[in-house]
Amino acid sequence: MSNSQEERIDKALIQLVQRQFISRPDEDEASADERFDSLVESARDTIDRQEDPVITADVNHASDLIKKKLIRENNSPDKALRFSNLYSRLLSQPVLSQKWAILYLLYQLSDGGGPKRRETPEAKSSSPLSRLHKARQPPIDSRHTPETEAARQYTVDSPAFNDAFSTDGLRRIQTDPQAQPMRPLPRERPERQDGKKSHDANGEDSGIGENAQALPTPRFDPAPSEPALLRDLPFTLQGLSSTNLQFTAPDTLKLPTTLPVPIITLLHALAEPSLLYKGLAGFVESSEGGLVGQSLRAAIGSELRSYLGLVASLESQIRRALAALDEKQPKNGLGKAGVTLRRCVIWTREAAMGLRLMSLIVEKSKNKKGGELISTIHAFSSSHGDAFVSTFAERLLSHVTRPFYDMLRQWTYDGELSDPYLEFFVSEQKEPIEGEDGHKEKGGAMSVWEDKYKLNQIMIPTILSEDFAKKVFLIGKSLNFLRYGCGDSVWVESYSKDASRELRYGDTAALESSIDEAYKSTMARLTHLMAENFMLFEHLKALKKYILLGQGDFIQLLMESLSNNLDRPANSQYRHTLTAQLEHAIRSSNAQYDSAEVLRRLDARMLELSHGETGWDVFTLEYKIDAPVDVIVTPWASKQYLKVFNFLWRVKRVEFALGSTWRRCMTGARGVLGAVDDKLGKDWKKARCCIAEMIHFVCQLQYYILFEVIESSWDQLQTAIQKPDCTLDDLISAHSEYLTAITRKGLLGSTTTDFTSQLHELLKVMLAYKDVVDGLYSFSVSEFTRRQEFNARIETRTAQGQWGITERDEEDFNSPQDNKRNPLRDTDSPFPITSTSEDDMLPALRLRLASLSLDFRSKVNVLLGDLAYQPDVDMRFLGVVMNFNDVYKPVRRKRRAADRDGKLKAGEKGKSLETPQVGERGERSKADGVPGAR
């Protein structure tokens, strides 16, 4: 052997002898050292001899012994066949070299392993431990001395000595470091400490040394027997302290230190269910948590009662076994009695697994409640590969989910939330949600539907899918809305009595069927009430007809009747005048055939007034919506409707103004304008062409918004709300998408380009051009009147026999005086002509007309350029329709340079087109339909 191997064997032998070596009270230190060295040398001789063992190393013989034992103790040969399979697998393992020793050891450790083999005296004498025992005895010639006789008497009567050097081998290992201090590993004996022994003046021993006094007496106490441990075991399994097994803390069990290692291992296995039961019992006695938590405690308490039943059965078996003990048999006959610690471990193994699983569930369920707690337990059932764990978790879930299913039943069939501990996945909002305008209370049915209840995603248990939870949430919210928002509590109570049924875990098919039936019944009732009782669809049609200008004859009559009033300043408008004109327009159009419920909701009102505004800027129509229809037509939706109406009303006003000017021009062309054609013919031709362009632009814009945007979006809304499975949430979503499509495609809500400002600027240019054309018309009428007066003067003088015209008259006609009346002074044009002579008026009008025409064309070019690069097909098609003959040249605007130099260069060259500036804040706020946004 190598030196390292010899050193390891030598150290192990020294540790073994040192652990079992016991000092004698009447032995001095030199004698003890000599005896220790002799024992070590004897052990080395035993190792060096390497005699063959008494038992032959025969693997087949060991397997035959085990197989015969299995056949003898069992009626069926199943276990013997199973052992044969395991034995063949053991032989195929190349790692294990001492297979026969393993099998023979297991055979000897089994209960009832047959009678022990009788050892011959030769075998006994050849035993290593026997030789060690002989080596410790004194020589034969000195055995009869008083000293050796006392030593031999001590050796025989000492239980520790007999335990260490008995022929049966070592039965325990002393683990108390104070009882037996470890000796150092080297071969040299360590120096003993001074003062270990004290002697009196006569040289006799006066007592035991300091270290000898540290040796505790429990070292000599006998270890508790297995029957004594079995007698205490039922108390330990119930978490109660006993004589030999005591609980020093809620999570600590103290075991006797004198027990052998195999018994300690068995007690460790039995201590686990004891400690787990003690912890679980404390958890069951607590009262924290909600209803689901209390249900978990009740379920665990039921399982603990089953465990106590097992303990009671085990206790009865132990009592019968202890009553049948026979001291003459090996181990008092415990093996034949059928109850041992090893068998108790096997009997409690399944219960220990259950306790371990419940303890793990309790640990993971801390700070969890309701749906989260159910999901935690369900994870063991659905995702664990052990069938025992899955079955056990399913059994727990059947008890734990009862409060949850009670809350689910009340919510599904009554529309009421019974959740005092906030464990359900539907939560009630105690505090009203603050809106955009800072107000916390919305009021009406809107708050009942949108803000009263919320779906808590965290509390949805994994036993329910997310779609299923949303359907349940919608059912309960609909029933609650029917009860409190629609006032239909009678139907809800009747429905609850007829359809209510018990819901429980495990019956998935019945649960889904019940929820589907409740979903269909609730949604059908809610849709019927909204359509029939509250006229939802009629209100949506009225909003389209009157607010979105779908009723053409009504809008035309209203504009004609209000045009004279709205031309005046805003502060001179009166509500009763507007209301009277609205009633006149209703009676004179097809709107008179609508229901009275719809017409009474239509009203005319004025926005917040601002200085310098006219009636056109502050007038608006309002359609009043109340509960429960305001769930769909929300306050946000009402603002969107007002925004679209104000924009369409302004476009309609420009169309009406341009149409009036066009009719005047066409009528005057056959009369007044024809008389001054020699002087103003070219100007009127240019003006009519530009007005025609503007009318074409406005008509195409109106057509696009009213038909391509509103009508197509209306068709999509009708398709969505007429689905058989349409819910109230679907109605709200479809209506929101309807308004979003109108504002986005209607050039009012684009996120990339500000079309609203561009269109407002274009409409302002058109109105300004219309005013200048009116000024040109007034100038033409003035010119026509002056010519008529001149001709009448000639006729009068001719009738009097005078010359019809003199040189002075010709000078006055061709050169009007500066103090003559300026006909443009009486017009309401916002672009007054400041010149005082007719020669200066006409060039100013021509310059203004040309400037506005050029401004209009440039803005249209920019608008068409922006439309050409929009992702929506309809918006790109609008640009094509407006420029069908390529008369305009679309221009894509360039972004402004980020640095100042770039801005200066762009301003000097004048090549980059800037974004049109937004108009006055008050005008833009009215156009956007937001009252009081100045």
CSV table of N, CA, C and O in Angstrom, one decimal, residues 584-683:
chain,number,residue,atom,x,y,z
A,584,HIS,N,-89.4,76.9,-36.6
A,584,HIS,CA,-89.8,77.2,-37.9
A,584,HIS,C,-89.2,76.2,-38.9
A,584,HIS,O,-89.9,75.7,-39.8
A,585,ALA,N,-87.9,75.9,-38.8
A,585,ALA,CA,-87.2,75.0,-39.7
A,585,ALA,C,-87.7,73.6,-39.5
A,585,ALA,O,-87.9,72.8,-40.5
A,586,ILE,N,-88.1,73.2,-38.3
A,586,ILE,CA,-88.6,71.9,-38.0
A,586,ILE,C,-90.0,71.7,-38.7
A,586,ILE,O,-90.3,70.7,-39.4
A,587,ARG,N,-90.9,72.7,-38.5
A,587,ARG,CA,-92.2,72.6,-39.1
A,587,ARG,C,-92.2,72.7,-40.6
A,587,ARG,O,-93.1,72.2,-41.3
A,588,SER,N,-91.2,73.3,-41.2
A,588,SER,CA,-91.2,73.5,-42.6
A,588,SER,C,-90.4,72.5,-43.4
A,588,SER,O,-90.3,72.5,-44.6
A,589,SER,N,-89.9,71.5,-42.7
A,589,SER,CA,-89.1,70.4,-43.3
A,589,SER,C,-89.6,69.1,-42.9
A,589,SER,O,-90.6,68.9,-42.2
A,590,ASN,N,-89.0,68.0,-43.4
A,590,ASN,CA,-89.4,66.7,-43.1
A,590,ASN,C,-89.1,66.3,-41.6
A,590,ASN,O,-89.5,65.2,-41.2
A,591,ALA,N,-88.4,67.1,-40.9
A,591,ALA,CA,-88.2,66.8,-39.5
A,591,ALA,C,-89.4,66.8,-38.7
A,591,ALA,O,-89.4,66.2,-37.6
A,592,GLN,N,-90.5,67.4,-39.2
A,592,GLN,CA,-91.7,67.4,-38.5
A,592,GLN,C,-92.3,66.0,-38.3
A,592,GLN,O,-93.2,65.8,-37.4
A,593,TYR,N,-91.9,65.1,-39.1
A,593,TYR,CA,-92.4,63.7,-39.0
A,593,TYR,C,-91.7,62.8,-38.0
A,593,TYR,O,-92.1,61.7,-37.8
A,594,ASP,N,-90.6,63.3,-37.4
A,594,ASP,CA,-90.0,62.6,-36.4
A,594,ASP,C,-90.8,62.6,-35.1
A,594,ASP,O,-91.7,63.4,-34.9
A,595,SER,N,-90.5,61.6,-34.2
A,595,SER,CA,-91.2,61.5,-32.9
A,595,SER,C,-91.0,62.7,-32.1
A,595,SER,O,-89.9,63.4,-32.1
A,596,ALA,N,-92.0,63.0,-31.2
A,596,ALA,CA,-91.9,64.1,-30.3
A,596,ALA,C,-90.8,63.9,-29.3
A,596,ALA,O,-90.1,64.9,-28.9
A,597,GLU,N,-90.5,62.6,-28.9
A,597,GLU,CA,-89.4,62.4,-28.0
A,597,GLU,C,-88.0,62.8,-28.6
A,597,GLU,O,-87.2,63.3,-27.8
A,598,VAL,N,-87.9,62.7,-29.9
A,598,VAL,CA,-86.6,63.1,-30.5
A,598,VAL,C,-86.6,64.6,-30.7
A,598,VAL,O,-85.6,65.3,-30.4
A,599,LEU,N,-87.7,65.2,-31.1
A,599,LEU,CA,-87.7,66.7,-31.4
A,599,LEU,C,-87.5,67.5,-30.1
A,599,LEU,O,-87.0,68.6,-30.1
A,600,ARG,N,-88.1,67.0,-29.0
A,600,ARG,CA,-88.0,67.8,-27.8
A,600,ARG,C,-86.5,67.8,-27.2
A,600,ARG,O,-86.2,68.7,-26.4
A,601,ARG,N,-85.7,66.9,-27.7
A,601,ARG,CA,-84.3,66.9,-27.2
A,601,ARG,C,-83.4,67.8,-28.1
A,601,ARG,O,-82.3,68.1,-27.7
A,602,LEU,N,-83.9,68.3,-29.2
A,602,LEU,CA,-83.2,69.2,-30.1
A,602,LEU,C,-83.3,70.6,-29.6
A,602,LEU,O,-84.4,71.1,-29.4
A,603,ASP,N,-82.2,71.3,-29.5
A,603,ASP,CA,-82.3,72.7,-28.9
A,603,ASP,C,-81.1,73.5,-29.6
A,603,ASP,O,-80.1,72.9,-30.0
A,604,ALA,N,-81.4,74.8,-29.7
A,604,ALA,CA,-80.4,75.7,-30.2
A,604,ALA,C,-79.8,76.5,-29.0
A,604,ALA,O,-80.5,77.0,-28.2
A,605,ARG,N,-78.5,76.7,-29.0
A,605,ARG,CA,-77.9,77.4,-27.9
A,605,ARG,C,-76.6,78.1,-28.5
A,605,ARG,O,-76.2,77.9,-29.6
A,606,MET,N,-76.1,79.0,-27.7
A,606,MET,CA,-74.9,79.8,-28.1
A,606,MET,C,-73.7,79.4,-27.2
A,606,MET,O,-73.9,79.2,-26.0
A,607,LEU,N,-72.6,79.4,-27.8
A,607,LEU,CA,-71.3,79.2,-27.1
A,607,LEU,C,-70.9,80.5,-26.3
A,607,LEU,O,-71.6,81.5,-26.4
A,608,GLU,N,-69.9,80.4,-25.6
A,608,GLU,CA,-69.4,81.5,-24.9
A,608,GLU,C,-69.0,82.7,-25.8
A,608,GLU,O,-68.3,82.5,-26.9
A,609,LEU,N,-69.5,83.9,-25.5
A,609,LEU,CA,-69.3,85.0,-26.4
A,609,LEU,C,-67.9,85.6,-26.2
A,609,LEU,O,-67.3,85.5,-25.2
A,610,SER,N,-67.4,86.2,-27.3
A,610,SER,CA,-66.2,86.8,-27.3
A,610,SER,C,-66.3,88.1,-28.2
A,610,SER,O,-67.1,88.2,-29.1
A,611,HIS,N,-65.4,89.1,-27.9
A,611,HIS,CA,-65.5,90.4,-28.5
A,611,HIS,C,-65.2,90.2,-30.0
A,611,HIS,O,-64.3,89.6,-30.4
A,612,GLY,N,-66.0,90.9,-30.9
A,612,GLY,CA,-65.8,90.9,-32.3
A,612,GLY,C,-66.4,89.7,-33.0
A,612,GLY,O,-66.1,89.6,-34.3
A,613,GLU,N,-67.1,88.8,-32.4
A,613,GLU,CA,-67.6,87.7,-33.1
A,613,GLU,C,-69.0,87.9,-33.5
A,613,GLU,O,-69.7,88.8,-33.0
A,614,THR,N,-69.4,87.2,-34.6
A,614,THR,CA,-70.8,87.3,-35.1
A,614,THR,C,-71.6,86.1,-34.6
A,614,THR,O,-71.1,85.2,-33.9
A,615,GLY,N,-72.9,86.1,-35.0
A,615,GLY,CA,-73.7,85.0,-34.6
A,615,GLY,C,-73.3,83.7,-35.2
A,615,GLY,O,-73.6,82.6,-34.6
A,616,TRP,N,-72.7,83.7,-36.3
A,616,TRP,CA,-72.2,82.4,-36.9
A,616,TRP,C,-71.2,81.7,-36.1
A,616,TRP,O,-71.1,80.5,-36.1
A,617,ASP,N,-70.4,82.5,-35.3
A,617,ASP,CA,-69.3,81.9,-34.5
A,617,ASP,C,-69.8,81.3,-33.2
A,617,ASP,O,-69.1,80.5,-32.6
A,618,VAL,N,-71.0,81.7,-32.7
A,618,VAL,CA,-71.4,81.2,-31.4
A,618,VAL,C,-72.6,80.3,-31.5
A,618,VAL,O,-73.0,79.7,-30.5
A,619,PHE,N,-73.2,80.2,-32.7
A,619,PHE,CA,-74.4,79.3,-32.8
A,619,PHE,C,-74.1,77.8,-32.8
A,619,PHE,O,-73.1,77.5,-33.5
A,620,THR,N,-74.9,77.0,-32.2
A,620,THR,CA,-74.7,75.6,-32.3
A,620,THR,C,-76.0,74.9,-31.9
A,620,THR,O,-76.9,75.4,-31.2
A,621,LEU,N,-76.1,73.6,-32.4
A,621,LEU,CA,-77.3,72.8,-32.1
A,621,LEU,C,-76.9,71.8,-31.0
A,621,LEU,O,-75.7,71.3,-31.0
A,622,GLU,N,-77.8,71.4,-30.2
A,622,GLU,CA,-77.6,70.5,-29.1
A,622,GLU,C,-78.6,69.4,-29.1
A,622,GLU,O,-79.8,69.8,-29.2
A,623,TYR,N,-78.2,68.2,-28.9
A,623,TYR,CA,-79.2,67.1,-28.7
A,623,TYR,C,-78.9,66.5,-27.4
A,623,TYR,O,-77.9,65.9,-27.1
A,624,LYS,N,-79.9,66.6,-26.5
A,624,LYS,CA,-79.8,66.2,-25.1
A,624,LYS,C,-80.0,64.7,-24.9
A,624,LYS,O,-80.9,64.1,-25.5
A,625,ILE,N,-79.0,64.1,-24.2
A,625,ILE,CA,-79.0,62.7,-23.9
A,625,ILE,C,-79.0,62.5,-22.4
A,625,ILE,O,-78.3,63.1,-21.7
A,626,ASP,N,-79.9,61.6,-21.9
A,626,ASP,CA,-80.0,61.3,-20.5
A,626,ASP,C,-79.8,59.8,-20.3
A,626,ASP,O,-79.6,59.0,-21.2
A,627,ALA,N,-79.8,59.4,-19.0
A,627,ALA,CA,-79.6,58.0,-18.7
A,627,ALA,C,-80.8,57.2,-19.1
A,627,ALA,O,-82.0,57.7,-19.2
A,628,PRO,N,-80.6,55.9,-19.5
A,628,PRO,CA,-79.3,55.2,-19.5
A,628,PRO,C,-78.6,55.3,-20.8
A,628,PRO,O,-77.6,54.6,-21.0
A,629,VAL,N,-79.1,56.1,-21.8
A,629,VAL,CA,-78.5,56.1,-23.1
A,629,VAL,C,-77.1,56.8,-23.0
A,629,VAL,O,-76.2,56.6,-23.9
A,630,ASP,N,-76.9,57.6,-22.0
A,630,ASP,CA,-75.6,58.2,-21.9
A,630,ASP,C,-74.4,57.3,-21.6
A,630,ASP,O,-73.3,57.7,-21.6
A,631,VAL,N,-74.8,56.0,-21.4
A,631,VAL,CA,-73.7,55.0,-21.3
A,631,VAL,C,-73.0,54.8,-22.6
A,631,VAL,O,-71.8,54.6,-22.7
A,632,ILE,N,-73.8,54.9,-23.7
A,632,ILE,CA,-73.2,54.8,-25.1
A,632,ILE,C,-72.8,56.2,-25.6
A,632,ILE,O,-71.7,56.4,-26.1
A,633,VAL,N,-73.7,57.1,-25.5
A,633,VAL,CA,-73.4,58.5,-26.0
A,633,VAL,C,-72.8,59.2,-24.8
A,633,VAL,O,-73.5,60.0,-24.1
A,634,THR,N,-71.6,59.0,-24.5
A,634,THR,CA,-70.9,59.5,-23.3
A,634,THR,C,-70.6,61.0,-23.5
A,634,THR,O,-70.8,61.6,-24.6
A,635,PRO,N,-70.3,61.7,-22.4
A,635,PRO,CA,-69.9,63.1,-22.5
A,635,PRO,C,-68.8,63.3,-23.5
A,635,PRO,O,-68.7,64.3,-24.2
A,636,TRP,N,-67.8,62.4,-23.6
A,636,TRP,CA,-66.8,62.5,-24.6
A,636,TRP,C,-67.4,62.4,-26.0
A,636,TRP,O,-67.0,63.2,-26.9
A,637,ALA,N,-68.4,61.5,-26.2
A,637,ALA,CA,-69.0,61.4,-27.5
A,637,ALA,C,-69.8,62.7,-27.8
A,637,ALA,O,-69.8,63.1,-29.0
A,638,SER,N,-70.4,63.3,-26.8
A,638,SER,CA,-71.2,64.5,-27.1
A,638,SER,C,-70.2,65.6,-27.5
A,638,SER,O,-70.6,66.4,-28.4
A,639,LYS,N,-69.0,65.7,-27.0
A,639,LYS,CA,-68.1,66.7,-27.4
A,639,LYS,C,-67.6,66.4,-28.8
A,639,LYS,O,-67.4,67.4,-29.6
A,640,GLN,N,-67.5,65.2,-29.2
A,640,GLN,CA,-67.1,64.9,-30.6
A,640,GLN,C,-68.2,65.2,-31.6
A,640,GLN,O,-67.9,65.8,-32.6
A,641,TYR,N,-69.4,65.0,-31.2
A,641,TYR,CA,-70.5,65.4,-32.0
A,641,TYR,C,-70.5,66.9,-32.2
A,641,TYR,O,-70.8,67.5,-33.3
A,642,LEU,N,-70.3,67.7,-31.1
A,642,LEU,CA,-70.3,69.1,-31.2
A,642,LEU,C,-69.2,69.6,-32.0
A,642,LEU,O,-69.3,70.6,-32.8
A,643,LYS,N,-68.0,69.0,-31.9
A,643,LYS,CA,-66.9,69.4,-32.7
A,643,LYS,C,-67.2,69.2,-34.2
A,643,LYS,O,-66.9,70.1,-35.0
A,644,VAL,N,-67.7,68.0,-34.6
A,644,VAL,CA,-68.0,67.8,-36.0
A,644,VAL,C,-69.1,68.7,-36.5
A,644,VAL,O,-69.1,69.3,-37.6
A,645,PHE,N,-70.1,69.0,-35.7
A,645,PHE,CA,-71.2,69.9,-36.1
A,645,PHE,C,-70.7,71.3,-36.3
A,645,PHE,O,-71.0,72.0,-37.4
A,646,ASN,N,-69.8,71.8,-35.5
A,646,ASN,CA,-69.3,73.2,-35.7
A,646,ASN,C,-68.5,73.3,-36.9
A,646,ASN,O,-68.6,74.3,-37.7
A,647,PHE,N,-67.7,72.2,-37.2
A,647,PHE,CA,-66.9,72.3,-38.5
A,647,PHE,C,-67.8,72.2,-39.7
A,647,PHE,O,-67.7,73.0,-40.6
A,648,LEU,N,-68.8,71.3,-39.7
A,648,LEU,CA,-69.7,71.2,-40.8
A,648,LEU,C,-70.6,72.4,-41.0
A,648,LEU,O,-70.9,72.8,-42.1
A,649,TRP,N,-71.0,73.0,-39.8
A,649,TRP,CA,-71.8,74.2,-39.9
A,649,TRP,C,-71.0,75.4,-40.5
A,649,TRP,O,-71.6,76.1,-41.3
A,650,ARG,N,-69.7,75.4,-40.2
A,650,ARG,CA,-68.9,76.5,-40.8
A,650,ARG,C,-68.7,76.3,-42.3
A,650,ARG,O,-68.8,77.2,-43.1
A,651,VAL,N,-68.5,75.0,-42.7
A,651,VAL,CA,-68.4,74.7,-44.2
A,651,VAL,C,-69.8,75.0,-44.9
A,651,VAL,O,-69.8,75.5,-46.0
A,652,LYS,N,-70.9,74.7,-44.2
A,652,LYS,CA,-72.2,74.9,-44.8
A,652,LYS,C,-72.4,76.4,-44.9
A,652,LYS,O,-73.0,76.9,-45.9
A,653,ARG,N,-71.9,77.2,-43.9
A,653,ARG,CA,-72.1,78.6,-44.0
A,653,ARG,C,-71.3,79.2,-45.2
A,653,ARG,O,-71.8,80.1,-45.9
A,654,VAL,N,-70.1,78.7,-45.4
A,654,VAL,CA,-69.3,79.2,-46.5
A,654,VAL,C,-70.0,78.8,-47.8
A,654,VAL,O,-70.0,79.6,-48.8
A,655,GLU,N,-70.5,77.6,-47.9
A,655,GLU,CA,-71.2,77.2,-49.1
A,655,GLU,C,-72.4,78.1,-49.3
A,655,GLU,O,-72.7,78.5,-50.5
A,656,PHE,N,-73.2,78.4,-48.3
A,656,PHE,CA,-74.3,79.3,-48.4
A,656,PHE,C,-73.9,80.7,-48.8
A,656,PHE,O,-74.6,81.3,-49.7
A,657,ALA,N,-72.8,81.2,-48.3
A,657,ALA,CA,-72.4,82.6,-48.6
A,657,ALA,C,-71.9,82.6,-50.1
A,657,ALA,O,-72.3,83.5,-50.9
A,658,LEU,N,-71.1,81.6,-50.5
A,658,LEU,CA,-70.6,81.6,-51.9
A,658,LEU,C,-71.8,81.4,-52.9
A,658,LEU,O,-71.8,82.0,-54.0
A,659,GLY,N,-72.8,80.6,-52.5
A,659,GLY,CA,-73.9,80.4,-53.3
A,659,GLY,C,-74.7,81.7,-53.5
A,659,GLY,O,-75.2,82.0,-54.6
A,660,SER,N,-74.9,82.4,-52.4
A,660,SER,CA,-75.6,83.7,-52.5
A,660,SER,C,-74.9,84.7,-53.4
A,660,SER,O,-75.5,85.4,-54.3
A,661,THR,N,-73.6,84.7,-53.3
A,661,THR,CA,-72.8,85.6,-54.1
A,661,THR,C,-72.9,85.2,-55.6
A,661,THR,O,-73.0,86.0,-56.5
A,662,TRP,N,-72.8,83.9,-55.8
A,662,TRP,CA,-72.9,83.4,-57.2
A,662,TRP,C,-74.2,83.7,-57.8
A,662,TRP,O,-74.3,84.1,-59.0
A,663,ARG,N,-75.3,83.6,-57.1
A,663,ARG,CA,-76.6,83.9,-57.6
A,663,ARG,C,-76.7,85.4,-57.9
A,663,ARG,O,-77.3,85.8,-59.0
A,664,ARG,N,-76.2,86.2,-57.1
A,664,ARG,CA,-76.2,87.7,-57.4
A,664,ARG,C,-75.4,88.0,-58.6
A,664,ARG,O,-75.8,88.8,-59.4
A,665,CYS,N,-74.2,87.3,-58.8
A,665,CYS,CA,-73.4,87.6,-59.9
A,665,CYS,C,-74.1,87.2,-61.2
A,665,CYS,O,-74.1,87.9,-62.2
A,666,MET,N,-74.7,86.0,-61.2
A,666,MET,CA,-75.4,85.5,-62.4
A,666,MET,C,-76.7,86.4,-62.7
A,666,MET,O,-77.0,86.6,-63.9
A,667,THR,N,-77.3,86.8,-61.7
A,667,THR,CA,-78.5,87.7,-61.9
A,667,THR,C,-78.1,89.0,-62.4
A,667,THR,O,-78.7,89.6,-63.4
A,668,GLY,N,-77.0,89.6,-61.8
A,668,GLY,CA,-76.6,90.9,-62.3
A,668,GLY,C,-75.9,90.9,-63.6
A,668,GLY,O,-75.8,92.0,-64.2
A,669,ALA,N,-75.4,89.8,-64.1
A,669,ALA,CA,-74.8,89.7,-65.4
A,669,ALA,C,-75.7,90.1,-66.5
A,669,ALA,O,-75.3,90.6,-67.5
A,670,ARG,N,-77.0,89.8,-66.3
A,670,ARG,CA,-78.0,90.2,-67.3
A,670,ARG,C,-78.5,91.6,-67.1
A,670,ARG,O,-79.4,92.0,-67.9
A,671,GLY,N,-78.1,92.3,-66.2
A,671,GLY,CA,-78.6,93.7,-65.9
A,671,GLY,C,-77.5,94.7,-65.6
A,671,GLY,O,-76.9,95.2,-66.5
A,672,VAL,N,-77.3,94.9,-64.3
A,672,VAL,CA,-76.4,95.9,-63.9
A,672,VAL,C,-74.9,95.6,-64.4
A,672,VAL,O,-74.3,96.5,-64.9
A,673,LEU,N,-74.5,94.4,-64.2
A,673,LEU,CA,-73.1,94.1,-64.5
A,673,LEU,C,-72.9,94.1,-66.0
A,673,LEU,O,-71.8,94.5,-66.5
A,674,GLY,N,-73.9,93.8,-66.8
A,674,GLY,CA,-73.8,93.9,-68.2
A,674,GLY,C,-73.6,95.3,-68.7
A,674,GLY,O,-72.9,95.6,-69.7
A,675,ALA,N,-74.1,96.3,-68.0
A,675,ALA,CA,-74.0,97.7,-68.4
A,675,ALA,C,-72.6,98.2,-68.2
A,675,ALA,O,-72.2,99.2,-68.9
A,676,VAL,N,-71.9,97.7,-67.3
A,676,VAL,CA,-70.5,98.1,-67.0
A,676,VAL,C,-69.5,97.1,-67.4
A,676,VAL,O,-68.3,97.1,-66.9
A,677,ASP,N,-69.9,96.3,-68.4
A,677,ASP,CA,-69.0,95.2,-68.8
A,677,ASP,C,-67.7,95.8,-69.5
A,677,ASP,O,-66.7,95.2,-69.5
A,678,ASP,N,-67.8,97.0,-70.1
A,678,ASP,CA,-66.7,97.5,-70.8
A,678,ASP,C,-65.6,97.9,-69.8
A,678,ASP,O,-64.4,97.9,-70.2
A,679,LYS,N,-66.0,98.2,-68.6
A,679,LYS,CA,-65.0,98.7,-67.6
A,679,LYS,C,-64.6,97.5,-66.6
A,679,LYS,O,-63.5,97.4,-66.2
A,680,LEU,N,-65.6,96.7,-66.2
A,680,LEU,CA,-65.4,95.7,-65.2
A,680,LEU,C,-65.6,94.3,-65.7
A,680,LEU,O,-65.7,93.3,-64.9
A,681,GLY,N,-65.7,94.1,-67.0
A,681,GLY,CA,-65.9,92.7,-67.5
A,681,GLY,C,-64.8,91.7,-67.2
A,681,GLY,O,-65.1,90.6,-66.7
A,682,LYS,N,-63.6,92.1,-67.3
A,682,LYS,CA,-62.5,91.2,-67.0
A,682,LYS,C,-62.4,90.9,-65.5
A,682,LYS,O,-62.2,89.7,-65.1
A,683,ASP,N,-62.7,91.9,-64.7
A,683,ASP,CA,-62.7,91.6,-63.3
A,683,ASP,C,-63.7,90.6,-62.8
A,683,ASP,O,-63.5,89.7,-62.0
